Amino acid sequence: MPTTQATAIDHNNPWYILGAGAMGCLWAAYLTLAGFPAVLITRTKRNGSNIQLTKNGHSQSITVKQITVSEVQQSALNIKQLLVTTKAQQTLPALTDIKPNIDKQATLLILQNGMASKDIAKLLPSQQLITGITTDGAYRTSELTVVHAGEGETLIGDRHIIQYLPKQFLSIKYCDDIDSRQWQKLAINCAINGLTVIYQCRNGELLDNEKAMARIQLLCDEITTVMQALAIDIQNPLFEQTVHTLNITANNFSSMYQDCKQQQTTEIDFINGYLCNEAKRLNISCPENQRVLASIKQIEQSYA
Ligand code: PAF
């Protein structure tokens, strides 16, 4: 993903936000509060124009502009700045829907779990794609009500863009090795998310499950082999990083657990699925990741 060329970004251009889930609503609210024009793109018309944002027990109502996908399609809108907060599995269809309205030179900031970036680069080859990784925790209690539950950190693979982001409300930092950080995040998601579905538990409960911990060790060993083959810098052993994440998110239900509870397609193809494809390309065997992938696929197929 190109991250070094200068961004053609402008303070006066609105940030369009694709993906009106918890992260999309959170960013729409903070961009607006920071004085940046922001427009939330929604699939269906929402009731009301205010986002209710709660943090540390304090709530505020923020008026955020909204536009539906069909309104975008029927307009001559030329989007120059797009924040993508869709789930990885929804990203390509969502971007395809509004592709004619995305400027050829647009800047896209992609903030999501999983590795959808190669697919996005194929769909939008001339646009500038910037990766962001966040550990902020947010959830919605209704369509436009979002709780900023855990203050984390957002790392961005482009220095210039940071001045156009709400850094007074979120801890946003430039990261010069975003690809490696994205891989560490992928590794942790590979090691945790599927198992929370398989064992039907909160993240922290995996720590007390001997069988699950043995599987996490195997998953981490396989991912380490793939990352080493790709010459990706691994800062700390992946197993240690995973245990740390399990401890600090012990009470959370992983995003994949929540998707499965709502019988929704998960990010598995862009997490363990992506890892397995890379491993196959490199001729590395990853049986434990394959097992997790197959189990989640089977659960998804049982929804119907
Ligand atoms: O996908 C998630 O839920 C999170 O990335 C993580 C780190 C597993 C914590 O819940």
PDB file of C-alpha atoms and ligand atoms in Angstrom:
ATOM      1  CA  MET A   1       0.000   0.000   0.000  1.00  0.00           C
ATOM      2  CA  PRO A   2       1.511   3.378  -0.947  1.00  0.00           C
ATOM      3  CA  THR A   3       2.001   5.405   2.201  1.00  0.00           C
ATOM      4  CA  THR A   4       4.846   7.720   1.305  1.00  0.00           C
ATOM      5  CA  GLN A   5       3.473  10.011  -1.428  1.00  0.00           C
ATOM      6  CA  ALA A   6       2.129  13.385  -0.199  1.00  0.00           C
ATOM      7  CA  THR A   7      -1.598  13.417   0.482  1.00  0.00           C
ATOM      8  CA  ALA A   8      -3.789  15.704  -1.616  1.00  0.00           C
ATOM      9  CA  ILE A   9      -5.913  16.493   1.387  1.00  0.00           C
ATOM     10  CA  ASP A  10      -7.578  19.791   2.203  1.00  0.00           C
ATOM     11  CA  HIS A  11      -9.113  21.272   5.334  1.00  0.00           C
ATOM     12  CA  ASN A  12     -12.189  22.433   3.365  1.00  0.00           C
ATOM     13  CA  ASN A  13     -12.996  19.058   1.826  1.00  0.00           C
ATOM     14  CA  PRO A  14     -15.437  17.101   3.917  1.00  0.00           C
ATOM     15  CA  TRP A  15     -14.437  13.738   5.310  1.00  0.00           C
ATOM     16  CA  TYR A  16     -17.005  11.229   4.067  1.00  0.00           C
ATOM     17  CA  ILE A  17     -17.272   8.260   6.398  1.00  0.00           C
ATOM     18  CA  LEU A  18     -18.215   4.907   4.942  1.00  0.00           C
ATOM     19  CA  GLY A  19     -19.352   2.442   7.601  1.00  0.00           C
ATOM     20  CA  ALA A  20     -21.770   3.899  10.135  1.00  0.00           C
ATOM     21  CA  GLY A  21     -21.019   1.370  12.896  1.00  0.00           C
ATOM     22  CA  ALA A  22     -19.468   2.185  16.260  1.00  0.00           C
ATOM     23  CA  MET A  23     -16.119   3.342  14.848  1.00  0.00           C
ATOM     24  CA  GLY A  24     -17.755   5.338  12.017  1.00  0.00           C
ATOM     25  CA  CYS A  25     -20.106   7.131  14.434  1.00  0.00           C
ATOM     26  CA  LEU A  26     -17.261   7.781  16.890  1.00  0.00           C
ATOM     27  CA  TRP A  27     -15.049   9.321  14.212  1.00  0.00           C
ATOM     28  CA  ALA A  28     -17.944  11.286  12.658  1.00  0.00           C
ATOM     29  CA  ALA A  29     -18.659  12.783  16.093  1.00  0.00           C
ATOM     30  CA  TYR A  30     -15.035  13.640  16.899  1.00  0.00           C
ATOM     31  CA  LEU A  31     -14.281  15.027  13.409  1.00  0.00           C
ATOM     32  CA  THR A  32     -17.319  17.294  13.740  1.00  0.00           C
ATOM     33  CA  LEU A  33     -16.347  18.367  17.276  1.00  0.00           C
ATOM     34  CA  ALA A  34     -12.839  19.145  16.016  1.00  0.00           C
ATOM     35  CA  GLY A  35     -14.327  21.469  13.386  1.00  0.00           C
ATOM     36  CA  PHE A  36     -13.660  19.293  10.344  1.00  0.00           C
ATOM     37  CA  PRO A  37     -16.575  18.965   7.943  1.00  0.00           C
ATOM     38  CA  ALA A  38     -17.739  15.335   8.138  1.00  0.00           C
ATOM     39  CA  VAL A  39     -20.553  13.427   6.438  1.00  0.00           C
ATOM     40  CA  LEU A  40     -21.634   9.964   7.516  1.00  0.00           C
ATOM     41  CA  ILE A  41     -22.681   7.695   4.645  1.00  0.00           C
ATOM     42  CA  THR A  42     -25.464   5.357   5.759  1.00  0.00           C
ATOM     43  CA  ARG A  43     -27.161   2.468   4.005  1.00  0.00           C
ATOM     44  CA  THR A  44     -30.658   3.504   5.120  1.00  0.00           C
ATOM     45  CA  LYS A  45     -32.012   6.828   6.319  1.00  0.00           C
ATOM     46  CA  ARG A  46     -31.471   7.242  10.056  1.00  0.00           C
ATOM     47  CA  ASN A  47     -33.971   8.702  12.504  1.00  0.00           C
ATOM     48  CA  GLY A  48     -32.494  12.042  13.474  1.00  0.00           C
ATOM     49  CA  SER A  49     -29.317  13.871  12.677  1.00  0.00           C
ATOM     50  CA  ASN A  50     -27.570  13.831  16.031  1.00  0.00           C
ATOM     51  CA  ILE A  51     -24.985  11.384  17.251  1.00  0.00           C
ATOM     52  CA  GLN A  52     -25.230  10.772  20.985  1.00  0.00           C
ATOM     53  CA  LEU A  53     -21.671  10.300  22.205  1.00  0.00           C
ATOM     54  CA  THR A  54     -20.910   9.010  25.704  1.00  0.00           C
ATOM     55  CA  LYS A  55     -17.478   8.939  27.279  1.00  0.00           C
ATOM     56  CA  ASN A  56     -16.649   8.474  30.971  1.00  0.00           C
ATOM     57  CA  GLY A  57     -20.346   8.714  31.832  1.00  0.00           C
ATOM     58  CA  HIS A  58     -20.668  12.124  30.124  1.00  0.00           C
ATOM     59  CA  SER A  59     -23.013  12.333  27.098  1.00  0.00           C
ATOM     60  CA  GLN A  60     -23.264  14.941  24.401  1.00  0.00           C
ATOM     61  CA  SER A  61     -25.342  15.320  21.285  1.00  0.00           C
ATOM     62  CA  ILE A  62     -23.499  16.231  18.090  1.00  0.00           C
ATOM     63  CA  THR A  63     -25.198  17.183  14.850  1.00  0.00           C
ATOM     64  CA  VAL A  64     -23.539  15.216  12.075  1.00  0.00           C
ATOM     65  CA  LYS A  65     -24.397  15.477   8.392  1.00  0.00           C
ATOM     66  CA  GLN A  66     -25.598  12.233   6.843  1.00  0.00           C
ATOM     67  CA  ILE A  67     -26.218  10.988   3.334  1.00  0.00           C
ATOM     68  CA  THR A  68     -27.494   7.602   2.186  1.00  0.00           C
ATOM     69  CA  VAL A  69     -25.659   5.416  -0.339  1.00  0.00           C
ATOM     70  CA  SER A  70     -28.493   5.868  -2.842  1.00  0.00           C
ATOM     71  CA  GLU A  71     -28.390   9.655  -2.400  1.00  0.00           C
ATOM     72  CA  VAL A  72     -24.650   9.517  -3.120  1.00  0.00           C
ATOM     73  CA  GLN A  73     -25.282   7.388  -6.218  1.00  0.00           C
ATOM     74  CA  GLN A  74     -27.923   9.793  -7.534  1.00  0.00           C
ATOM     75  CA  SER A  75     -25.716  12.843  -6.976  1.00  0.00           C
ATOM     76  CA  ALA A  76     -22.748  14.312  -8.820  1.00  0.00           C
ATOM     77  CA  LEU A  77     -20.786  14.141  -5.579  1.00  0.00           C
ATOM     78  CA  ASN A  78     -17.032  13.827  -5.990  1.00  0.00           C
ATOM     79  CA  ILE A  79     -15.564  12.468  -2.769  1.00  0.00           C
ATOM     80  CA  LYS A  80     -11.985  13.577  -2.137  1.00  0.00           C
ATOM     81  CA  GLN A  81     -11.490  12.337   1.435  1.00  0.00           C
ATOM     82  CA  LEU A  82     -12.966   9.061   2.587  1.00  0.00           C
ATOM     83  CA  LEU A  83     -12.632   7.385   5.954  1.00  0.00           C
ATOM     84  CA  VAL A  84     -13.459   3.682   5.617  1.00  0.00           C
ATOM     85  CA  THR A  85     -14.721   2.086   8.832  1.00  0.00           C
ATOM     86  CA  THR A  86     -16.755  -0.748   7.335  1.00  0.00           C
ATOM     87  CA  LYS A  87     -16.049  -4.281   8.455  1.00  0.00           C
ATOM     88  CA  ALA A  88     -13.482  -5.922   6.156  1.00  0.00           C
ATOM     89  CA  GLN A  89     -16.063  -8.260   4.606  1.00  0.00           C
ATOM     90  CA  GLN A  90     -18.373  -5.340   3.719  1.00  0.00           C
ATOM     91  CA  THR A  91     -15.694  -3.054   2.347  1.00  0.00           C
ATOM     92  CA  LEU A  92     -15.512  -4.081  -1.307  1.00  0.00           C
ATOM     93  CA  PRO A  93     -19.290  -4.100  -1.908  1.00  0.00           C
ATOM     94  CA  ALA A  94     -19.656  -0.777  -0.053  1.00  0.00           C
ATOM     95  CA  LEU A  95     -16.831   0.884  -1.995  1.00  0.00           C
ATOM     96  CA  THR A  96     -18.074  -0.547  -5.307  1.00  0.00           C
ATOM     97  CA  ASP A  97     -21.493   1.050  -4.670  1.00  0.00           C
ATOM     98  CA  ILE A  98     -20.000   4.549  -4.477  1.00  0.00           C
ATOM     99  CA  LYS A  99     -16.935   4.055  -6.702  1.00  0.00           C
ATOM    100  CA  PRO A 100     -18.160   6.463  -9.454  1.00  0.00           C
ATOM    101  CA  ASN A 101     -18.367   9.176  -6.767  1.00  0.00           C
ATOM    102  CA  ILE A 102     -14.827   8.669  -5.465  1.00  0.00           C
ATOM    103  CA  ASP A 103     -12.361  11.092  -7.035  1.00  0.00           C
ATOM    104  CA  LYS A 104      -9.473   9.432  -8.915  1.00  0.00           C
ATOM    105  CA  GLN A 105      -7.028  11.304  -6.669  1.00  0.00           C
ATOM    106  CA  ALA A 106      -8.989  10.787  -3.456  1.00  0.00           C
ATOM    107  CA  THR A 107      -7.333   9.972  -0.154  1.00  0.00           C
ATOM    108  CA  LEU A 108      -8.776   6.999   1.721  1.00  0.00           C
ATOM    109  CA  LEU A 109      -7.999   6.291   5.354  1.00  0.00           C
ATOM    110  CA  ILE A 110      -8.772   2.630   6.089  1.00  0.00           C
ATOM    111  CA  LEU A 111      -9.495   1.887   9.737  1.00  0.00           C
ATOM    112  CA  GLN A 112     -10.585  -1.687  10.250  1.00  0.00           C
ATOM    113  CA  ASN A 113      -9.653  -5.170  11.449  1.00  0.00           C
ATOM    114  CA  GLY A 114      -8.268  -7.631   8.926  1.00  0.00           C
ATOM    115  CA  MET A 115      -6.488  -7.301   5.631  1.00  0.00           C
ATOM    116  CA  ALA A 116      -8.815  -5.960   2.956  1.00  0.00           C
ATOM    117  CA  SER A 117      -6.262  -3.444   1.695  1.00  0.00           C
ATOM    118  CA  LYS A 118      -4.995  -5.464  -1.294  1.00  0.00           C
ATOM    119  CA  ASP A 119      -8.566  -5.843  -2.580  1.00  0.00           C
ATOM    120  CA  ILE A 120      -9.201  -2.123  -2.104  1.00  0.00           C
ATOM    121  CA  ALA A 121      -6.021  -1.269  -4.039  1.00  0.00           C
ATOM    122  CA  LYS A 122      -7.270  -3.372  -6.967  1.00  0.00           C
ATOM    123  CA  LEU A 123     -10.653  -1.624  -6.953  1.00  0.00           C
ATOM    124  CA  LEU A 124      -9.217   1.893  -6.523  1.00  0.00           C
ATOM    125  CA  PRO A 125      -5.756   1.791  -8.108  1.00  0.00           C
ATOM    126  CA  SER A 126      -5.162   5.532  -8.512  1.00  0.00           C
ATOM    127  CA  GLN A 127      -6.447   6.697  -5.109  1.00  0.00           C
ATOM    128  CA  GLN A 128      -4.126   7.075  -2.145  1.00  0.00           C
ATOM    129  CA  LEU A 129      -4.777   4.426   0.494  1.00  0.00           C
ATOM    130  CA  ILE A 130      -3.575   5.086   4.024  1.00  0.00           C
ATOM    131  CA  THR A 131      -3.731   2.455   6.737  1.00  0.00           C
ATOM    132  CA  GLY A 132      -4.836   3.218  10.276  1.00  0.00           C
ATOM    133  CA  ILE A 133      -4.894   0.822  13.216  1.00  0.00           C
ATOM    134  CA  THR A 134      -6.842   1.562  16.347  1.00  0.00           C
ATOM    135  CA  THR A 135      -7.140   0.116  19.813  1.00  0.00           C
ATOM    136  CA  ASP A 136      -9.958   2.506  20.768  1.00  0.00           C
ATOM    137  CA  GLY A 137     -12.958   0.625  22.063  1.00  0.00           C
ATOM    138  CA  ALA A 138     -16.446   1.747  21.063  1.00  0.00           C
ATOM    139  CA  TYR A 139     -19.892   0.224  20.863  1.00  0.00           C
ATOM    140  CA  ARG A 140     -23.322   1.413  19.838  1.00  0.00           C
ATOM    141  CA  THR A 141     -26.439   1.108  21.946  1.00  0.00           C
ATOM    142  CA  SER A 142     -28.677   2.311  19.085  1.00  0.00           C
ATOM    143  CA  GLU A 143     -28.168   3.441  15.473  1.00  0.00           C
ATOM    144  CA  LEU A 144     -26.742   6.847  16.411  1.00  0.00           C
ATOM    145  CA  THR A 145     -25.743   6.307  20.037  1.00  0.00           C
ATOM    146  CA  VAL A 146     -22.120   5.455  20.578  1.00  0.00           C
ATOM    147  CA  VAL A 147     -20.120   4.831  23.741  1.00  0.00           C
ATOM    148  CA  HIS A 148     -16.380   5.505  23.656  1.00  0.00           C
ATOM    149  CA  ALA A 149     -15.663   2.712  26.112  1.00  0.00           C
ATOM    150  CA  GLY A 150     -11.909   2.313  25.993  1.00  0.00           C
ATOM    151  CA  GLU A 151      -9.369   5.003  25.232  1.00  0.00           C
ATOM    152  CA  GLY A 152      -6.761   3.463  22.987  1.00  0.00           C
ATOM    153  CA  GLU A 153      -4.355   4.665  20.363  1.00  0.00           C
ATOM    154  CA  THR A 154      -4.719   5.137  16.618  1.00  0.00           C
ATOM    155  CA  LEU A 155      -1.612   4.675  14.495  1.00  0.00           C
ATOM    156  CA  ILE A 156      -1.610   6.179  11.008  1.00  0.00           C
ATOM    157  CA  GLY A 157       0.751   5.297   8.179  1.00  0.00           C
ATOM    158  CA  ASP A 158       0.994   8.864   6.859  1.00  0.00           C
ATOM    159  CA  ARG A 159       2.410  11.871   8.681  1.00  0.00           C
ATOM    160  CA  HIS A 160       0.756  14.663   6.671  1.00  0.00           C
ATOM    161  CA  ILE A 161      -2.833  13.517   7.180  1.00  0.00           C
ATOM    162  CA  ILE A 162      -2.690  13.728  10.993  1.00  0.00           C
ATOM    163  CA  GLN A 163      -3.346  17.477  11.032  1.00  0.00           C
ATOM    164  CA  TYR A 164      -6.733  16.794   9.404  1.00  0.00           C
ATOM    165  CA  LEU A 165      -7.792  14.299  12.071  1.00  0.00           C
ATOM    166  CA  PRO A 166      -9.399  14.912  15.500  1.00  0.00           C
ATOM    167  CA  LYS A 167      -6.210  14.533  17.520  1.00  0.00           C
ATOM    168  CA  GLN A 168      -7.524  16.642  20.405  1.00  0.00           C
ATOM    169  CA  PHE A 169     -10.123  13.925  21.091  1.00  0.00           C
ATOM    170  CA  LEU A 170      -8.325  10.732  20.108  1.00  0.00           C
ATOM    171  CA  SER A 171      -4.730   9.678  20.619  1.00  0.00           C
ATOM    172  CA  ILE A 172      -3.600   9.683  16.977  1.00  0.00           C
ATOM    173  CA  LYS A 173       0.038   9.079  16.115  1.00  0.00           C
ATOM    174  CA  TYR A 174       2.117   8.650  12.996  1.00  0.00           C
ATOM    175  CA  CYS A 175       3.658   5.218  12.609  1.00  0.00           C
ATOM    176  CA  ASP A 176       6.577   4.637  10.249  1.00  0.00           C
ATOM    177  CA  ASP A 177       6.183   0.848  10.207  1.00  0.00           C
ATOM    178  CA  ILE A 178       2.436   0.587   9.789  1.00  0.00           C
ATOM    179  CA  ASP A 179       2.659  -2.614   7.690  1.00  0.00           C
ATOM    180  CA  SER A 180       4.401  -4.446  10.489  1.00  0.00           C
ATOM    181  CA  ARG A 181       1.939  -3.035  13.072  1.00  0.00           C
ATOM    182  CA  GLN A 182      -0.961  -4.111  10.881  1.00  0.00           C
ATOM    183  CA  TRP A 183       0.496  -7.615  10.786  1.00  0.00           C
ATOM    184  CA  GLN A 184       0.863  -7.715  14.593  1.00  0.00           C
ATOM    185  CA  LYS A 185      -2.798  -6.737  14.857  1.00  0.00           C
ATOM    186  CA  LEU A 186      -3.739  -9.391  12.301  1.00  0.00           C
ATOM    187  CA  ALA A 187      -1.752 -11.960  14.285  1.00  0.00           C
ATOM    188  CA  ILE A 188      -3.584 -11.099  17.516  1.00  0.00           C
ATOM    189  CA  ASN A 189      -6.953 -11.229  15.780  1.00  0.00           C
ATOM    190  CA  CYS A 190      -6.007 -14.628  14.242  1.00  0.00           C
ATOM    191  CA  ALA A 191      -5.072 -15.937  17.681  1.00  0.00           C
ATOM    192  CA  ILE A 192      -8.081 -14.618  19.627  1.00  0.00           C
ATOM    193  CA  ASN A 193     -11.214 -13.929  17.618  1.00  0.00           C
ATOM    194  CA  GLY A 194     -12.010 -17.369  16.168  1.00  0.00           C
ATOM    195  CA  LEU A 195     -11.363 -19.129  19.476  1.00  0.00           C
ATOM    196  CA  THR A 196     -13.763 -16.851  21.385  1.00  0.00           C
ATOM    197  CA  VAL A 197     -16.449 -18.054  18.964  1.00  0.00           C
ATOM    198  CA  ILE A 198     -15.406 -21.708  19.170  1.00  0.00           C
ATOM    199  CA  TYR A 199     -15.309 -21.656  23.001  1.00  0.00           C
ATOM    200  CA  GLN A 200     -18.201 -19.152  23.275  1.00  0.00           C
ATOM    201  CA  CYS A 201     -16.477 -16.902  25.772  1.00  0.00           C
ATOM    202  CA  ARG A 202     -15.145 -13.468  26.615  1.00  0.00           C
ATOM    203  CA  ASN A 203     -11.522 -12.782  25.619  1.00  0.00           C
ATOM    204  CA  GLY A 204     -10.223 -13.219  29.188  1.00  0.00           C
ATOM    205  CA  GLU A 205     -11.845 -16.621  29.637  1.00  0.00           C
ATOM    206  CA  LEU A 206      -9.469 -18.079  27.045  1.00  0.00           C
ATOM    207  CA  LEU A 207      -6.669 -17.559  29.595  1.00  0.00           C
ATOM    208  CA  ASP A 208      -8.259 -20.131  31.937  1.00  0.00           C
ATOM    209  CA  ASN A 209      -8.874 -22.645  29.153  1.00  0.00           C
ATOM    210  CA  GLU A 210      -5.833 -24.926  28.822  1.00  0.00           C
ATOM    211  CA  LYS A 211      -6.915 -26.352  25.474  1.00  0.00           C
ATOM    212  CA  ALA A 212      -7.546 -22.884  24.046  1.00  0.00           C
ATOM    213  CA  MET A 213      -4.158 -21.643  25.288  1.00  0.00           C
ATOM    214  CA  ALA A 214      -2.407 -24.597  23.623  1.00  0.00           C
ATOM    215  CA  ARG A 215      -4.200 -23.709  20.385  1.00  0.00           C
ATOM    216  CA  ILE A 216      -3.174 -20.037  20.751  1.00  0.00           C
ATOM    217  CA  GLN A 217       0.450 -21.182  21.032  1.00  0.00           C
ATOM    218  CA  LEU A 218       0.100 -23.210  17.809  1.00  0.00           C
ATOM    219  CA  LEU A 219      -1.627 -20.327  16.014  1.00  0.00           C
ATOM    220  CA  CYS A 220       1.106 -17.915  17.101  1.00  0.00           C
ATOM    221  CA  ASP A 221       3.880 -20.313  15.994  1.00  0.00           C
ATOM    222  CA  GLU A 222       2.327 -20.621  12.528  1.00  0.00           C
ATOM    223  CA  ILE A 223       1.791 -16.862  12.172  1.00  0.00           C
ATOM    224  CA  THR A 224       5.387 -16.225  13.318  1.00  0.00           C
ATOM    225  CA  THR A 225       6.675 -18.529  10.556  1.00  0.00           C
ATOM    226  CA  VAL A 226       4.627 -16.670   7.918  1.00  0.00           C
ATOM    227  CA  MET A 227       5.691 -13.241   9.200  1.00  0.00           C
ATOM    228  CA  GLN A 228       9.346 -14.286   9.273  1.00  0.00           C
ATOM    229  CA  ALA A 229       9.071 -15.557   5.688  1.00  0.00           C
ATOM    230  CA  LEU A 230       7.703 -12.132   4.719  1.00  0.00           C
ATOM    231  CA  ALA A 231      10.519 -10.409   6.653  1.00  0.00           C
ATOM    232  CA  ILE A 232       7.997  -8.594   8.837  1.00  0.00           C
ATOM    233  CA  ASP A 233       9.442  -7.270  12.055  1.00  0.00           C
ATOM    234  CA  ILE A 234       7.926  -8.973  15.120  1.00  0.00           C
ATOM    235  CA  GLN A 235       8.484  -6.673  18.080  1.00  0.00           C
ATOM    236  CA  ASN A 236       7.613  -9.107  20.897  1.00  0.00           C
ATOM    237  CA  PRO A 237       6.823 -12.822  20.693  1.00  0.00           C
ATOM    238  CA  LEU A 238       3.274 -13.117  19.341  1.00  0.00           C
ATOM    239  CA  PHE A 239       2.157 -15.440  22.132  1.00  0.00           C
ATOM    240  CA  GLU A 240       3.208 -12.808  24.725  1.00  0.00           C
ATOM    241  CA  GLN A 241       1.434 -10.061  22.771  1.00  0.00           C
ATOM    242  CA  THR A 242      -1.706 -12.186  22.615  1.00  0.00           C
ATOM    243  CA  VAL A 243      -1.678 -12.949  26.360  1.00  0.00           C
ATOM    244  CA  HIS A 244      -1.223  -9.226  27.042  1.00  0.00           C
ATOM    245  CA  THR A 245      -4.207  -8.373  24.800  1.00  0.00           C
ATOM    246  CA  LEU A 246      -6.328 -11.064  26.472  1.00  0.00           C
ATOM    247  CA  ASN A 247      -5.524  -9.547  29.852  1.00  0.00           C
ATOM    248  CA  ILE A 248      -6.296  -5.948  28.910  1.00  0.00           C
ATOM    249  CA  THR A 249      -9.483  -6.884  27.013  1.00  0.00           C
ATOM    250  CA  ALA A 250     -10.515  -9.677  29.407  1.00  0.00           C
ATOM    251  CA  ASN A 251     -14.111  -8.476  29.732  1.00  0.00           C
ATOM    252  CA  ASN A 252     -14.666  -7.888  26.013  1.00  0.00           C
ATOM    253  CA  PHE A 253     -16.531 -10.097  23.654  1.00  0.00           C
ATOM    254  CA  SER A 254     -14.429 -10.082  20.483  1.00  0.00           C
ATOM    255  CA  SER A 255     -15.838  -8.491  17.341  1.00  0.00           C
ATOM    256  CA  MET A 256     -16.142 -11.949  15.751  1.00  0.00           C
ATOM    257  CA  TYR A 257     -18.040 -13.293  18.759  1.00  0.00           C
ATOM    258  CA  GLN A 258     -20.454 -10.364  18.446  1.00  0.00           C
ATOM    259  CA  ASP A 259     -20.898 -10.895  14.691  1.00  0.00           C
ATOM    260  CA  CYS A 260     -21.663 -14.588  15.250  1.00  0.00           C
ATOM    261  CA  LYS A 261     -24.152 -13.784  18.024  1.00  0.00           C
ATOM    262  CA  GLN A 262     -25.996 -11.606  15.508  1.00  0.00           C
ATOM    263  CA  GLN A 263     -25.669 -14.345  12.857  1.00  0.00           C
ATOM    264  CA  GLN A 264     -23.647 -12.042  10.633  1.00  0.00           C
ATOM    265  CA  THR A 265     -20.832 -12.940   8.275  1.00  0.00           C
ATOM    266  CA  THR A 266     -17.547 -12.495  10.113  1.00  0.00           C
ATOM    267  CA  GLU A 267     -14.145 -11.047   9.208  1.00  0.00           C
ATOM    268  CA  ILE A 268     -12.633 -14.548   9.156  1.00  0.00           C
ATOM    269  CA  ASP A 269     -11.694 -14.429   5.424  1.00  0.00           C
ATOM    270  CA  PHE A 270      -9.662 -11.283   6.099  1.00  0.00           C
ATOM    271  CA  ILE A 271      -8.079 -12.619   9.300  1.00  0.00           C
ATOM    272  CA  ASN A 272      -7.201 -16.365   9.459  1.00  0.00           C
ATOM    273  CA  GLY A 273      -8.316 -16.656   5.797  1.00  0.00           C
ATOM    274  CA  TYR A 274      -5.802 -14.005   4.737  1.00  0.00           C
ATOM    275  CA  LEU A 275      -3.062 -15.649   6.814  1.00  0.00           C
ATOM    276  CA  CYS A 276      -3.789 -19.072   5.250  1.00  0.00           C
ATOM    277  CA  ASN A 277      -3.669 -17.611   1.725  1.00  0.00           C
ATOM    278  CA  GLU A 278      -0.334 -15.943   2.394  1.00  0.00           C
ATOM    279  CA  ALA A 279       0.961 -19.203   3.911  1.00  0.00           C
ATOM    280  CA  LYS A 280      -0.181 -21.157   0.848  1.00  0.00           C
ATOM    281  CA  ARG A 281       1.540 -18.696  -1.464  1.00  0.00           C
ATOM    282  CA  LEU A 282       4.745 -19.175   0.556  1.00  0.00           C
ATOM    283  CA  ASN A 283       4.316 -22.957   0.791  1.00  0.00           C
ATOM    284  CA  ILE A 284       4.024 -22.875   4.583  1.00  0.00           C
ATOM    285  CA  SER A 285       1.659 -25.223   6.349  1.00  0.00           C
ATOM    286  CA  CYS A 286      -0.763 -23.614   8.847  1.00  0.00           C
ATOM    287  CA  PRO A 287      -3.070 -26.419  10.035  1.00  0.00           C
ATOM    288  CA  GLU A 288      -4.266 -24.700  13.218  1.00  0.00           C
ATOM    289  CA  ASN A 289      -5.235 -21.525  11.364  1.00  0.00           C
ATOM    290  CA  GLN A 290      -6.975 -23.702   8.752  1.00  0.00           C
ATOM    291  CA  ARG A 291      -8.905 -25.428  11.550  1.00  0.00           C
ATOM    292  CA  VAL A 292     -10.087 -22.122  13.026  1.00  0.00           C
ATOM    293  CA  LEU A 293     -11.011 -20.865   9.533  1.00  0.00           C
ATOM    294  CA  ALA A 294     -12.999 -24.042   8.764  1.00  0.00           C
ATOM    295  CA  SER A 295     -14.844 -23.963  12.127  1.00  0.00           C
ATOM    296  CA  ILE A 296     -15.962 -20.353  11.685  1.00  0.00           C
ATOM    297  CA  LYS A 297     -16.997 -20.984   8.067  1.00  0.00           C
ATOM    298  CA  GLN A 298     -19.092 -23.905   9.290  1.00  0.00           C
ATOM    299  CA  ILE A 299     -20.746 -21.723  11.947  1.00  0.00           C
ATOM    300  CA  GLU A 300     -21.489 -19.030   9.334  1.00  0.00           C
ATOM    301  CA  GLN A 301     -23.061 -21.653   7.046  1.00  0.00           C
ATOM    302  CA  SER A 302     -25.298 -22.900   9.844  1.00  0.00           C
ATOM    303  CA  TYR A 303     -27.083 -19.517  10.087  1.00  0.00           C
ATOM    304  CA  ALA A 304     -29.470 -20.140   7.175  1.00  0.00           C
TER     305      ALA A 304
HETATM  306  O1  PAF B   1     -11.474  -7.865  17.159  1.00  0.00           O
HETATM  307  C1  PAF B   1     -11.465  -7.608  18.381  1.00  0.00           C
HETATM  308  O2  PAF B   1     -12.440  -7.816  19.100  1.00  0.00           O
HETATM  309  C2  PAF B   1     -10.221  -6.968  18.976  1.00  0.00           C
HETATM  310  O3  PAF B   1      -9.355  -6.628  17.942  1.00  0.00           O
HETATM  311  C3  PAF B   1      -9.524  -7.800  20.043  1.00  0.00           C
HETATM  312  C4  PAF B   1      -8.096  -7.345  20.183  1.00  0.00           C
HETATM  313  C5  PAF B   1      -9.565  -9.269  19.776  1.00  0.00           C
HETATM  314  C6  PAF B   1     -10.126  -7.476  21.387  1.00  0.00           C
HETATM  315  O4  PAF B   1     -11.446  -7.841  21.549  1.00  0.00           O
END
